[in-house]
PDB file of C-alpha atoms in Angstrom:
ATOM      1  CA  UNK A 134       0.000   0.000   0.000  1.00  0.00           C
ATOM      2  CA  UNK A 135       0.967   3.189  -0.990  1.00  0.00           C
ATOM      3  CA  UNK A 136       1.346   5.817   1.778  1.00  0.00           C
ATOM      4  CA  UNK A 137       1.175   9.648   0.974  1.00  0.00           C
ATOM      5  CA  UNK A 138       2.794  12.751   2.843  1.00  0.00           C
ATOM      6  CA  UNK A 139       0.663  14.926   4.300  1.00  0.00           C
ATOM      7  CA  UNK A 140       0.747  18.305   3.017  1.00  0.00           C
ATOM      8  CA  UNK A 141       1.517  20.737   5.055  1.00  0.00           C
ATOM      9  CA  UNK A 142      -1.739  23.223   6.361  1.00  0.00           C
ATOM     10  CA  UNK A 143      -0.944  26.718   4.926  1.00  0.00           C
ATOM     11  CA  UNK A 144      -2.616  29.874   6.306  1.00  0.00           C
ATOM     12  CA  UNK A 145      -4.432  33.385   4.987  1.00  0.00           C
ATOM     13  CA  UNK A 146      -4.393  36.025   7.670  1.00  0.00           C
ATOM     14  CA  UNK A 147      -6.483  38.794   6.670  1.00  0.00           C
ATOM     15  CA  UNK A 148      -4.461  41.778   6.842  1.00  0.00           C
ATOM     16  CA  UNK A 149      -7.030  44.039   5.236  1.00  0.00           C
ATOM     17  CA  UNK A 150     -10.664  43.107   4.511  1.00  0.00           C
ATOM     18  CA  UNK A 151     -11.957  46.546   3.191  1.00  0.00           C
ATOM     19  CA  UNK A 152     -11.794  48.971   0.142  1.00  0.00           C
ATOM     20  CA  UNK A 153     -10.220  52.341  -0.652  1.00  0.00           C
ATOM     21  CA  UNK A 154     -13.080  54.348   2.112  1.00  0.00           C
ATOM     22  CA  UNK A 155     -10.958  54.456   5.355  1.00  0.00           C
ATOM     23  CA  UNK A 156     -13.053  53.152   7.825  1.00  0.00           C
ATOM     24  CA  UNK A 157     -12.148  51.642  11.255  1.00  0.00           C
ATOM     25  CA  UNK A 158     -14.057  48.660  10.748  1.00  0.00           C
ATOM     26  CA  UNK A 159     -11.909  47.248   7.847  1.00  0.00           C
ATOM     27  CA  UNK A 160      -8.397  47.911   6.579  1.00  0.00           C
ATOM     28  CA  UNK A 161      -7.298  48.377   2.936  1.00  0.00           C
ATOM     29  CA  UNK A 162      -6.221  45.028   1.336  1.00  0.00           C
ATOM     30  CA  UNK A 163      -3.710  43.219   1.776  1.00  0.00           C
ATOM     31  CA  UNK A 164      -3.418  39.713   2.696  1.00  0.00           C
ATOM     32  CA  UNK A 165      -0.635  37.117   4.130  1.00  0.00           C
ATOM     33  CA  UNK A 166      -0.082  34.168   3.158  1.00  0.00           C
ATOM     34  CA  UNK A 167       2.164  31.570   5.213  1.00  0.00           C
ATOM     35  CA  UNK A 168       3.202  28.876   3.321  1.00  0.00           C
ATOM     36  CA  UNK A 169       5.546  27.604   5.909  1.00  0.00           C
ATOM     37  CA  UNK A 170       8.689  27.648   4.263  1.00  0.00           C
ATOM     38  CA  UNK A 171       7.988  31.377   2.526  1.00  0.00           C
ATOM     39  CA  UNK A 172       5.764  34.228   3.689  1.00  0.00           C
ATOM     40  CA  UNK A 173       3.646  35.920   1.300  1.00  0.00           C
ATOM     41  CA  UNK A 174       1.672  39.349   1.026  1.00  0.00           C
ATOM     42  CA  UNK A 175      -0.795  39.736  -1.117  1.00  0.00           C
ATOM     43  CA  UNK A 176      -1.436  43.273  -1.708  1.00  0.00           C
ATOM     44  CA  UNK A 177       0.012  46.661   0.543  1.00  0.00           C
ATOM     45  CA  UNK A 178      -2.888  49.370   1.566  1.00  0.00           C
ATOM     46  CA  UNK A 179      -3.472  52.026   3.599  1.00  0.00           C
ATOM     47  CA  UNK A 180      -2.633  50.282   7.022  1.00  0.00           C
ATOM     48  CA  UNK A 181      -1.177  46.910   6.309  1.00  0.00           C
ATOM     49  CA  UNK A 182       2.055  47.569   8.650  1.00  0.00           C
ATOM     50  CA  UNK A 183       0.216  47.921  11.733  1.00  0.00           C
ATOM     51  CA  UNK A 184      -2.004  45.193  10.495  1.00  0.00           C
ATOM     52  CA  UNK A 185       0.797  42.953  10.307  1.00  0.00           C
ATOM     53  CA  UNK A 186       2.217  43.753  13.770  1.00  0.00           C
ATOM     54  CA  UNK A 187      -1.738  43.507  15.007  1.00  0.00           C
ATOM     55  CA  UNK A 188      -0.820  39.815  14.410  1.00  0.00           C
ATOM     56  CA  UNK A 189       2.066  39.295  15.660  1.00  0.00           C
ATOM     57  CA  UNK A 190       3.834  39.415  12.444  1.00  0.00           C
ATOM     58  CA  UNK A 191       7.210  40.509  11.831  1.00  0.00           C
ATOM     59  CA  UNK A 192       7.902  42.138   8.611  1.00  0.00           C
ATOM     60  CA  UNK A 193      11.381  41.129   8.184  1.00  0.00           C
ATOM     61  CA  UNK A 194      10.084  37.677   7.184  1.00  0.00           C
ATOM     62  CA  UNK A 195       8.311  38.628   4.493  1.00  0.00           C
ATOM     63  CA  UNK A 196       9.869  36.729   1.258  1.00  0.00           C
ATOM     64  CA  UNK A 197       7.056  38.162  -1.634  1.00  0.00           C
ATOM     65  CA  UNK A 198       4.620  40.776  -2.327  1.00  0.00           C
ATOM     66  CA  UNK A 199       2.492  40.848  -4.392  1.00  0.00           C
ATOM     67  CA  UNK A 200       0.675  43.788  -6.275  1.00  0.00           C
ATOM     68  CA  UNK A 201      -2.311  43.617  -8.211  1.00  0.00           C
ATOM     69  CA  UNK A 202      -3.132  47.008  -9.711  1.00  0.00           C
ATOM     70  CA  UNK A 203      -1.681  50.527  -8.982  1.00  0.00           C
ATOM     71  CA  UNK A 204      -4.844  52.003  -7.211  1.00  0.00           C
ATOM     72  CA  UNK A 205      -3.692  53.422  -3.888  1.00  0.00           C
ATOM     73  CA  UNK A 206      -6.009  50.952  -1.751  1.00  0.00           C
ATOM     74  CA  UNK A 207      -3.716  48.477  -3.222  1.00  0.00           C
ATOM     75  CA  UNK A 208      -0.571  49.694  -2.821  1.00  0.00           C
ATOM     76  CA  UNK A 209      -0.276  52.575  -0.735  1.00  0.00           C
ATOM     77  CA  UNK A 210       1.188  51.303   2.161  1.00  0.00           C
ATOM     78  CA  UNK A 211       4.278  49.744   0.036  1.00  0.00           C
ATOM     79  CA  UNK A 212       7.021  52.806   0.187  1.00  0.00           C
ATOM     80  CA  UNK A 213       6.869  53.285   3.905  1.00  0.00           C
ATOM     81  CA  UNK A 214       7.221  48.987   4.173  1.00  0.00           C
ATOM     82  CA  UNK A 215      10.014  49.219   2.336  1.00  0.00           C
ATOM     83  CA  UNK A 216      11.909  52.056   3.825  1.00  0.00           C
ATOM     84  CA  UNK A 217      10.972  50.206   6.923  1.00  0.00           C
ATOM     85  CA  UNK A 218      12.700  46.994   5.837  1.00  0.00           C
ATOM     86  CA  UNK A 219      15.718  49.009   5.752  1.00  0.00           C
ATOM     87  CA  UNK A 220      15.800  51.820   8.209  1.00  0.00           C
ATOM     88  CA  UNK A 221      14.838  49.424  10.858  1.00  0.00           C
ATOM     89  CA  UNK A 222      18.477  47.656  10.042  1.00  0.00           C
ATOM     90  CA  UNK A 223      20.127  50.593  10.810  1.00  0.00           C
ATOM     91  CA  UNK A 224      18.747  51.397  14.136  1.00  0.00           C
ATOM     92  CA  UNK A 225      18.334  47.946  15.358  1.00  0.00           C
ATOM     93  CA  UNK A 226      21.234  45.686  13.947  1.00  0.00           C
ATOM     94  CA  UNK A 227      20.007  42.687  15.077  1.00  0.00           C
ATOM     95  CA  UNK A 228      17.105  42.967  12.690  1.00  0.00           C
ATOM     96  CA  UNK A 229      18.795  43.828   9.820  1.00  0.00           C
ATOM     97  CA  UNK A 230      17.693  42.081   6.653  1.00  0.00           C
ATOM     98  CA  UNK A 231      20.231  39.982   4.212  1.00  0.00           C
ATOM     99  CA  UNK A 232      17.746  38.085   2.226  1.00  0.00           C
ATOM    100  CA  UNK A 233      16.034  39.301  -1.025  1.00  0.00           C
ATOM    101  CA  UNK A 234      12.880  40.338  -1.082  1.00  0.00           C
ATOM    102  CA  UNK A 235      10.480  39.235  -4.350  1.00  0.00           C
ATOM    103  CA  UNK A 236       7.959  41.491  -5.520  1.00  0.00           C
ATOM    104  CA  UNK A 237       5.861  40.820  -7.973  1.00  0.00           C
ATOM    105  CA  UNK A 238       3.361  43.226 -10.205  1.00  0.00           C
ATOM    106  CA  UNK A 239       1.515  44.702 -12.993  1.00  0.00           C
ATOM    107  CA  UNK A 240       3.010  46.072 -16.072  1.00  0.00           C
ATOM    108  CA  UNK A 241       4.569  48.921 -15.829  1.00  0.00           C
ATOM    109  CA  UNK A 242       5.278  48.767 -11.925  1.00  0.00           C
ATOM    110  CA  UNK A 243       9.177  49.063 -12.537  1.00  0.00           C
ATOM    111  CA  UNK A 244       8.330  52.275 -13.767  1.00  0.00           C
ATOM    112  CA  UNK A 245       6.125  53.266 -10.498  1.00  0.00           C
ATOM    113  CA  UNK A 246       8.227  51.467  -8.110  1.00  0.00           C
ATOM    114  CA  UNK A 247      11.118  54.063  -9.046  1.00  0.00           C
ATOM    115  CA  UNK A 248       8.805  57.104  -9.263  1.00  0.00           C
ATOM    116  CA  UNK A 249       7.421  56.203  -5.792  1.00  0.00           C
ATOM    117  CA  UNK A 250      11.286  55.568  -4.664  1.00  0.00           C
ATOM    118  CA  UNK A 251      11.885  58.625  -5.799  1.00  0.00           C
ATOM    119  CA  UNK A 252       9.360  61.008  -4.097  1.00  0.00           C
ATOM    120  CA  UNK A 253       9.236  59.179  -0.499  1.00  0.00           C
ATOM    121  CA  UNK A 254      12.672  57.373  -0.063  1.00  0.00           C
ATOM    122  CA  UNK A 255      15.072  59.467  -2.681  1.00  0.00           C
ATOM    123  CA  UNK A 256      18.658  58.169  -0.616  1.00  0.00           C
ATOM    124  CA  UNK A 257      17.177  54.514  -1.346  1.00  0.00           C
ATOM    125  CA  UNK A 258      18.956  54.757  -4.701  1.00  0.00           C
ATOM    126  CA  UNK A 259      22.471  56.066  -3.724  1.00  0.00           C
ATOM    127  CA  UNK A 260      22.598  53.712  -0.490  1.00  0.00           C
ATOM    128  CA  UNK A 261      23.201  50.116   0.006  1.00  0.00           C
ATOM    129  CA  UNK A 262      20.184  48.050   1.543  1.00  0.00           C
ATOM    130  CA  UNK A 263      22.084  45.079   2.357  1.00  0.00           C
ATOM    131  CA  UNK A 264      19.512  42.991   0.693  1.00  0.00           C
ATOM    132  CA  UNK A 265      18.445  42.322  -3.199  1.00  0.00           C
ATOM    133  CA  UNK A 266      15.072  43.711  -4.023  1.00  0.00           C
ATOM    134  CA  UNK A 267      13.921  41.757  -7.525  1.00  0.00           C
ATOM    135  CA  UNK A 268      10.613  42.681  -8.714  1.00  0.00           C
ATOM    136  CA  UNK A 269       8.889  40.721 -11.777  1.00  0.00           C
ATOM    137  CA  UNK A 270       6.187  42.209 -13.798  1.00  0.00           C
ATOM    138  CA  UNK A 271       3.203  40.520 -14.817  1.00  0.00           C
ATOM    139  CA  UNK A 272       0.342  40.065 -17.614  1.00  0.00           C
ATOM    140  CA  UNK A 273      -1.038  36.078 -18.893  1.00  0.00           C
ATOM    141  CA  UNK A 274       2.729  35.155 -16.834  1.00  0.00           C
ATOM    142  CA  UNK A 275       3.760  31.775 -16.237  1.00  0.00           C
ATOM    143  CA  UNK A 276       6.644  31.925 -13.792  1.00  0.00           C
ATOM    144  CA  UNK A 277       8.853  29.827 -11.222  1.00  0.00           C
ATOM    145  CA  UNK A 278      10.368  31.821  -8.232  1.00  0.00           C
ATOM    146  CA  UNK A 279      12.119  30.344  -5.464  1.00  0.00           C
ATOM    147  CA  UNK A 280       9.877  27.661  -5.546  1.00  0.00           C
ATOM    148  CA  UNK A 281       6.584  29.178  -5.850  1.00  0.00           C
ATOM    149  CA  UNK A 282       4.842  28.248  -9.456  1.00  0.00           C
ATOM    150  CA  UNK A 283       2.954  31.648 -10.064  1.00  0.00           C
ATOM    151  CA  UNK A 284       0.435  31.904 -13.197  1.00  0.00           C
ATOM    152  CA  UNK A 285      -1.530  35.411 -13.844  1.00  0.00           C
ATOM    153  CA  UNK A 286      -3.984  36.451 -15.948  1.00  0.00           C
ATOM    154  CA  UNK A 287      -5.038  39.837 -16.563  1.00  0.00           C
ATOM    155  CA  UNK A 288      -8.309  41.028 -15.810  1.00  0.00           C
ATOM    156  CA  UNK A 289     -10.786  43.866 -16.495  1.00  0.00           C
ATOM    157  CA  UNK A 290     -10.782  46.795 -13.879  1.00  0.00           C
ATOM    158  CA  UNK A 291     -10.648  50.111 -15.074  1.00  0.00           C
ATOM    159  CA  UNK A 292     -11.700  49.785 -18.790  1.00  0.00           C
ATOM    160  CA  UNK A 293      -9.904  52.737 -20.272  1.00  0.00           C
ATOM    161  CA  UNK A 294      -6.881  53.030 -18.335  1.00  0.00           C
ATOM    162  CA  UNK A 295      -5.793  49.403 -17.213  1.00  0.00           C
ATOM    163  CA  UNK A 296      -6.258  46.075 -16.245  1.00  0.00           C
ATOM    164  CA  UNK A 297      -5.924  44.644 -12.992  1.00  0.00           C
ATOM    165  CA  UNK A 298      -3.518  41.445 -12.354  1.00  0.00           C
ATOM    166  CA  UNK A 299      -5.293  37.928 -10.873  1.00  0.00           C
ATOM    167  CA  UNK A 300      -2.556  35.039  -9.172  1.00  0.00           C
ATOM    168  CA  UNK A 301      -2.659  31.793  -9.043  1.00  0.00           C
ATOM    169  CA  UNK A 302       0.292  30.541  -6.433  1.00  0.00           C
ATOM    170  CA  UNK A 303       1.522  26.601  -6.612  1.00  0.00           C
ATOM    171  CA  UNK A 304       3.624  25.464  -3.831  1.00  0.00           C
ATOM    172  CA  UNK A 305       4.330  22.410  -1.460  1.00  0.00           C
ATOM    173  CA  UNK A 306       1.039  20.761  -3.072  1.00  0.00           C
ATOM    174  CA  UNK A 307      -1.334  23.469  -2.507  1.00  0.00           C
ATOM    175  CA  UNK A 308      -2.921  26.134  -4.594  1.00  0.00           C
ATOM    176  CA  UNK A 309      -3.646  29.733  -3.583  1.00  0.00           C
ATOM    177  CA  UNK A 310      -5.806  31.930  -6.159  1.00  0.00           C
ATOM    178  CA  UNK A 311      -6.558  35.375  -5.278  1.00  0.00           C
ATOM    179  CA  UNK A 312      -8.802  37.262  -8.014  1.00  0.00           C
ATOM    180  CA  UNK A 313      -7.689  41.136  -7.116  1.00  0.00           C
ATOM    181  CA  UNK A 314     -10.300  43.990  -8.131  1.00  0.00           C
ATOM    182  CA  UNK A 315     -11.764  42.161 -11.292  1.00  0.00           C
ATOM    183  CA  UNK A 316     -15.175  42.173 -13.310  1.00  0.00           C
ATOM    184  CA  UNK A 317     -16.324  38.707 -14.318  1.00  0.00           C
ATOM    185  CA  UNK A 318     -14.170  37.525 -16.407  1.00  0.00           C
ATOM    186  CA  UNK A 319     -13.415  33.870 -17.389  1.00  0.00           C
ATOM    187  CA  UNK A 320      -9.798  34.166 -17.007  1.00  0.00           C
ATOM    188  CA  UNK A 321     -10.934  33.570 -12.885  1.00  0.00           C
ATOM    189  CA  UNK A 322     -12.278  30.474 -13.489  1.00  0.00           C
ATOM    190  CA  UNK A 323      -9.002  29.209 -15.898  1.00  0.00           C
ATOM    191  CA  UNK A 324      -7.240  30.525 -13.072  1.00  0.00           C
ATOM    192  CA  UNK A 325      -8.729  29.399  -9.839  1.00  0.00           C
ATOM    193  CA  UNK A 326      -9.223  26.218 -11.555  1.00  0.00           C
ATOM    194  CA  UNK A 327      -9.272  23.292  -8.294  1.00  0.00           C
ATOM    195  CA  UNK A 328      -7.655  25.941  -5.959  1.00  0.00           C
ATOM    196  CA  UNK A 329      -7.793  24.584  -2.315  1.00  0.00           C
ATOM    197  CA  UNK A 330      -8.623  28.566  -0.917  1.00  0.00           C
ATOM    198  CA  UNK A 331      -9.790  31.135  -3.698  1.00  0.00           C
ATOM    199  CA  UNK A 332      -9.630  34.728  -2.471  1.00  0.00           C
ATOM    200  CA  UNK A 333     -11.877  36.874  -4.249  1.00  0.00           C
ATOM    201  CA  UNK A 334     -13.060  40.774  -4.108  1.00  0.00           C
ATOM    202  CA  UNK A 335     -16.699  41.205  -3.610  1.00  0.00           C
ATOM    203  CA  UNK A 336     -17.651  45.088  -4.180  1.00  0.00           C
ATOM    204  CA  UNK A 337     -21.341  44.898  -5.908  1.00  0.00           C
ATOM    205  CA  UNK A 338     -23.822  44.833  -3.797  1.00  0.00           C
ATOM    206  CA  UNK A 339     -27.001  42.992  -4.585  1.00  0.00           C
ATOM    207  CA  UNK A 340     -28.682  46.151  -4.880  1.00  0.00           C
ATOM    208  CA  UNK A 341     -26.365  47.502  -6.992  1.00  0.00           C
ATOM    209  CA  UNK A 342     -26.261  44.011  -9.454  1.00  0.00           C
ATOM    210  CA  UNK A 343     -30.113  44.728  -9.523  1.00  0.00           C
ATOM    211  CA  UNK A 344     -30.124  48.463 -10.907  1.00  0.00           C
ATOM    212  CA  UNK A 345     -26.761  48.466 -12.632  1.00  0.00           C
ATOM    213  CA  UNK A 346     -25.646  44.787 -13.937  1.00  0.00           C
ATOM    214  CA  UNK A 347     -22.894  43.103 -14.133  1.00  0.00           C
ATOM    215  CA  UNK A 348     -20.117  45.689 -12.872  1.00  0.00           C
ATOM    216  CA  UNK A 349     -16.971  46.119 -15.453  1.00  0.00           C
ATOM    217  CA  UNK A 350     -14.736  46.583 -12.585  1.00  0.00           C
ATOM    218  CA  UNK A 351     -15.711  44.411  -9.664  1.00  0.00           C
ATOM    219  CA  UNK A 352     -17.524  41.106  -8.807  1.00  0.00           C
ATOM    220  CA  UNK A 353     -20.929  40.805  -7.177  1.00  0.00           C
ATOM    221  CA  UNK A 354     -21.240  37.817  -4.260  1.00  0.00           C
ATOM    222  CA  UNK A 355     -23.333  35.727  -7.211  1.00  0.00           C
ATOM    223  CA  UNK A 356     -20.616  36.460  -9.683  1.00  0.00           C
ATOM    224  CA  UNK A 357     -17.700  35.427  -6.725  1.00  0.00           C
ATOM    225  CA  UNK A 358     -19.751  32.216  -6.212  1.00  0.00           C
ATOM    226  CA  UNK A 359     -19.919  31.110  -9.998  1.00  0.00           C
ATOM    227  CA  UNK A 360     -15.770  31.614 -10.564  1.00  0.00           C
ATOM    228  CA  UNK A 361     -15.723  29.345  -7.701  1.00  0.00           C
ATOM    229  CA  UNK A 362     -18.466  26.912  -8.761  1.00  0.00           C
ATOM    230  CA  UNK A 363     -17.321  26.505 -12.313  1.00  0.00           C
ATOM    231  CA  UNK A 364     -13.657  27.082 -10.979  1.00  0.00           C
ATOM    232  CA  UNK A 365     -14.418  23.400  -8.749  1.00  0.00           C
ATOM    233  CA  UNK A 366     -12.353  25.580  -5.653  1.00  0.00           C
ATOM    234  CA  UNK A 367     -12.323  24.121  -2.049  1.00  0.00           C
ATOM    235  CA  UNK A 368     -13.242  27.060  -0.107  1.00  0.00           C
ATOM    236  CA  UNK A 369     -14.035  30.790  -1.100  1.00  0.00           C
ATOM    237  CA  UNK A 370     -13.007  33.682   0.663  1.00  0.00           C
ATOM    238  CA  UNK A 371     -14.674  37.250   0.199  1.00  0.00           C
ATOM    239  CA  UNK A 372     -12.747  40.164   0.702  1.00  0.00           C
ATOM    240  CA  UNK A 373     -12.782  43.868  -0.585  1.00  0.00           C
ATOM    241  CA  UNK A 374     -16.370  44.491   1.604  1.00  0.00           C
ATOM    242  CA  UNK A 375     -18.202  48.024   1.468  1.00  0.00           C
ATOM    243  CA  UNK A 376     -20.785  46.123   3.982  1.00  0.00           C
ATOM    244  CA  UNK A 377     -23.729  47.373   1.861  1.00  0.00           C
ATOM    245  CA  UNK A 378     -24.756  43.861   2.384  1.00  0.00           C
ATOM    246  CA  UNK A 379     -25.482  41.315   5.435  1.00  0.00           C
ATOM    247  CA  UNK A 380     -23.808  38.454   5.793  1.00  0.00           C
ATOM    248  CA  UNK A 381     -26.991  36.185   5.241  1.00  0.00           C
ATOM    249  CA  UNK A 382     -28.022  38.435   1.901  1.00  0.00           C
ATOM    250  CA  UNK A 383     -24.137  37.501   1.071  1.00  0.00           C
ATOM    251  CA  UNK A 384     -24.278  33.835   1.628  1.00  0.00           C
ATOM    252  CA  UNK A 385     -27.628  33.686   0.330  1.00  0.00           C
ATOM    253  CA  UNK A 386     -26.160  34.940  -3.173  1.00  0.00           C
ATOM    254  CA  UNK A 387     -23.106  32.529  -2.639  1.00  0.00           C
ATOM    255  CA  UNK A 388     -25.006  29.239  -2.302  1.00  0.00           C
ATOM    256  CA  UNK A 389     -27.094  29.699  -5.216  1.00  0.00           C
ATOM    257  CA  UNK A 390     -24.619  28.333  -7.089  1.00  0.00           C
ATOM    258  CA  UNK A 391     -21.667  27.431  -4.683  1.00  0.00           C
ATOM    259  CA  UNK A 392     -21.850  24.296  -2.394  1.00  0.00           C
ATOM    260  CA  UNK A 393     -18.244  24.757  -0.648  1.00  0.00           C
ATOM    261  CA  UNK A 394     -16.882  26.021   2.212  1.00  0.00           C
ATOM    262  CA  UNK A 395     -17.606  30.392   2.176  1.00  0.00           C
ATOM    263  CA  UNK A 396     -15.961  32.679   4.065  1.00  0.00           C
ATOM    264  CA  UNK A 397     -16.875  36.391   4.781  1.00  0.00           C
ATOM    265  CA  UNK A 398     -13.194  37.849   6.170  1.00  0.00           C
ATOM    266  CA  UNK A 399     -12.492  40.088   8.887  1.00  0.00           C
ATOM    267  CA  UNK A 400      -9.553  41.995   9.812  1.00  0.00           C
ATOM    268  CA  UNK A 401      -7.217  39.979  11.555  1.00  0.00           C
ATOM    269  CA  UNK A 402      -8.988  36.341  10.579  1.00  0.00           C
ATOM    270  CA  UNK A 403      -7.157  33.464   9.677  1.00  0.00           C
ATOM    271  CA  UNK A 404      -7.858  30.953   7.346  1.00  0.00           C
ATOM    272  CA  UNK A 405      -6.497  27.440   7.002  1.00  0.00           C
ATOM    273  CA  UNK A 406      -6.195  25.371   3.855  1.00  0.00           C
TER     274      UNK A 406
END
């Protein structure tokens, strides 16, 4: 008889379950992923340092970030985590950093990453971290980085100006999707295809589905259930929550279509899969 190792239980914390309206109830997104061997963060809004030290998280250990779309809910918080990475070496030694750091992005983020470089940590580029930054841009990417097997696909957001990116992360026999801000699109479901924890953004309220449509730019909780539904994924995750919308209005939309395990994050939740 053949005998199997167990994979290892990964975790989602939710950093950030909210959208670009500051509220106290919810922080900007950005979510962490612990793979066990690599840490990864999915996103970097408004407040996702103190939502990482909130649980007991220490940012040196992060090995990846990822970045789905330049909108600041999405990436705002990312120059001061950086210049925190590396100021914090200077004042306390014994947390100075030596590994590289992976970050991974849209098109045209090499671009942004030195503009924002520029205006909030200028001496960054005359100065010597002490550790490799390496970022990778992404569209339809197939990619292997220090282990990780990451496929994107992009997706509709802002029609008119751009897309956002979706990931699909493969690693120690698991598979993490995590849709970003999209519209339906059925680039989710190639992508989320048999994913053990899909993370998806869920922005349209059912009122909203009901006098507007189908949004362009974000998902509705029906529309989040069918990518997983179709998509055959374990358990569903909703993030990205304006709370126009009661849980059981939420789930109610959900299970019309999708029979698996739902989740409706909070700040500071954690998720096994």
């Amino acid at each position: 008889m053949k005998v199997y190792a167990k994979q290892p239980v990964m975790r989602l914390t939710i950093i950030g379950s909210g959208t670009a309206v500051i509220r106290k109830e919810r922080r900007a997104p950005a979510f962490l992923v612990e793979t066990g061997r690599q840490k990864l963060l999915f996103d970097c809004g408004w407040g996702a340092g103190e939502g990482l030290l909130q649980v007991g998280f220490d940012i040196q250990k992060l090995d990846h970030i990822f970045i789905t779309h330049p909108h600041a809910d999405h990436i705002g918080h990312l120059p001061s985590l950086l210049q925190s990475l590396y100021v914090s070496g200077l004042y306390y030694p014994k947390t100075k950093r030596t590994k590289p750091l992976y970050i991974h992005a849209y098109k045209g983020f090499k671009d942004h990453y030195r503009k924002l470089k520029e205006i909030m940590f200028p001496e960054a580029n005359s100065v010597r971290l002490g550790f490799k930054i390496r970022v990778f841009e992404y569209g339809n990417t197939h990619r292997t980085v220090e282990g990780l097997k990451v496929l994107s696909a992009l997706v509709p957001h802002v029609p008119g100006y751009f897309h956002s990116v979706a990931y699909r992360v493969e690693t120690a026999g698991r598979v993490f999707f995590y849709s970003g801000d999209s519209g339906f699109s059925r680039k989710l479901i190639r992508l989320a295809r048999f994913a053990d924890l899909a993370l998806c953004e869920m922005s349209v309220s059912r009122k909203m589905l009901k006098l507007q449509g189908p949004r362009p730019n974000h998902l509705s909780a029906f529309e989040c259930g069918l990518v997983a539904a179709r998509a055959g994924v374990k358990k569903l995750v909703l993030a990205h929550l304006y709370d126009n919308d009661k849980p059981k209005v939420i789930k109610q939309d959900v299970k019309k279509i999708f029979n698996g395990q739902l989740v409706i994050s909070k700040d500071s939740q954690v998720v096994k899969f």
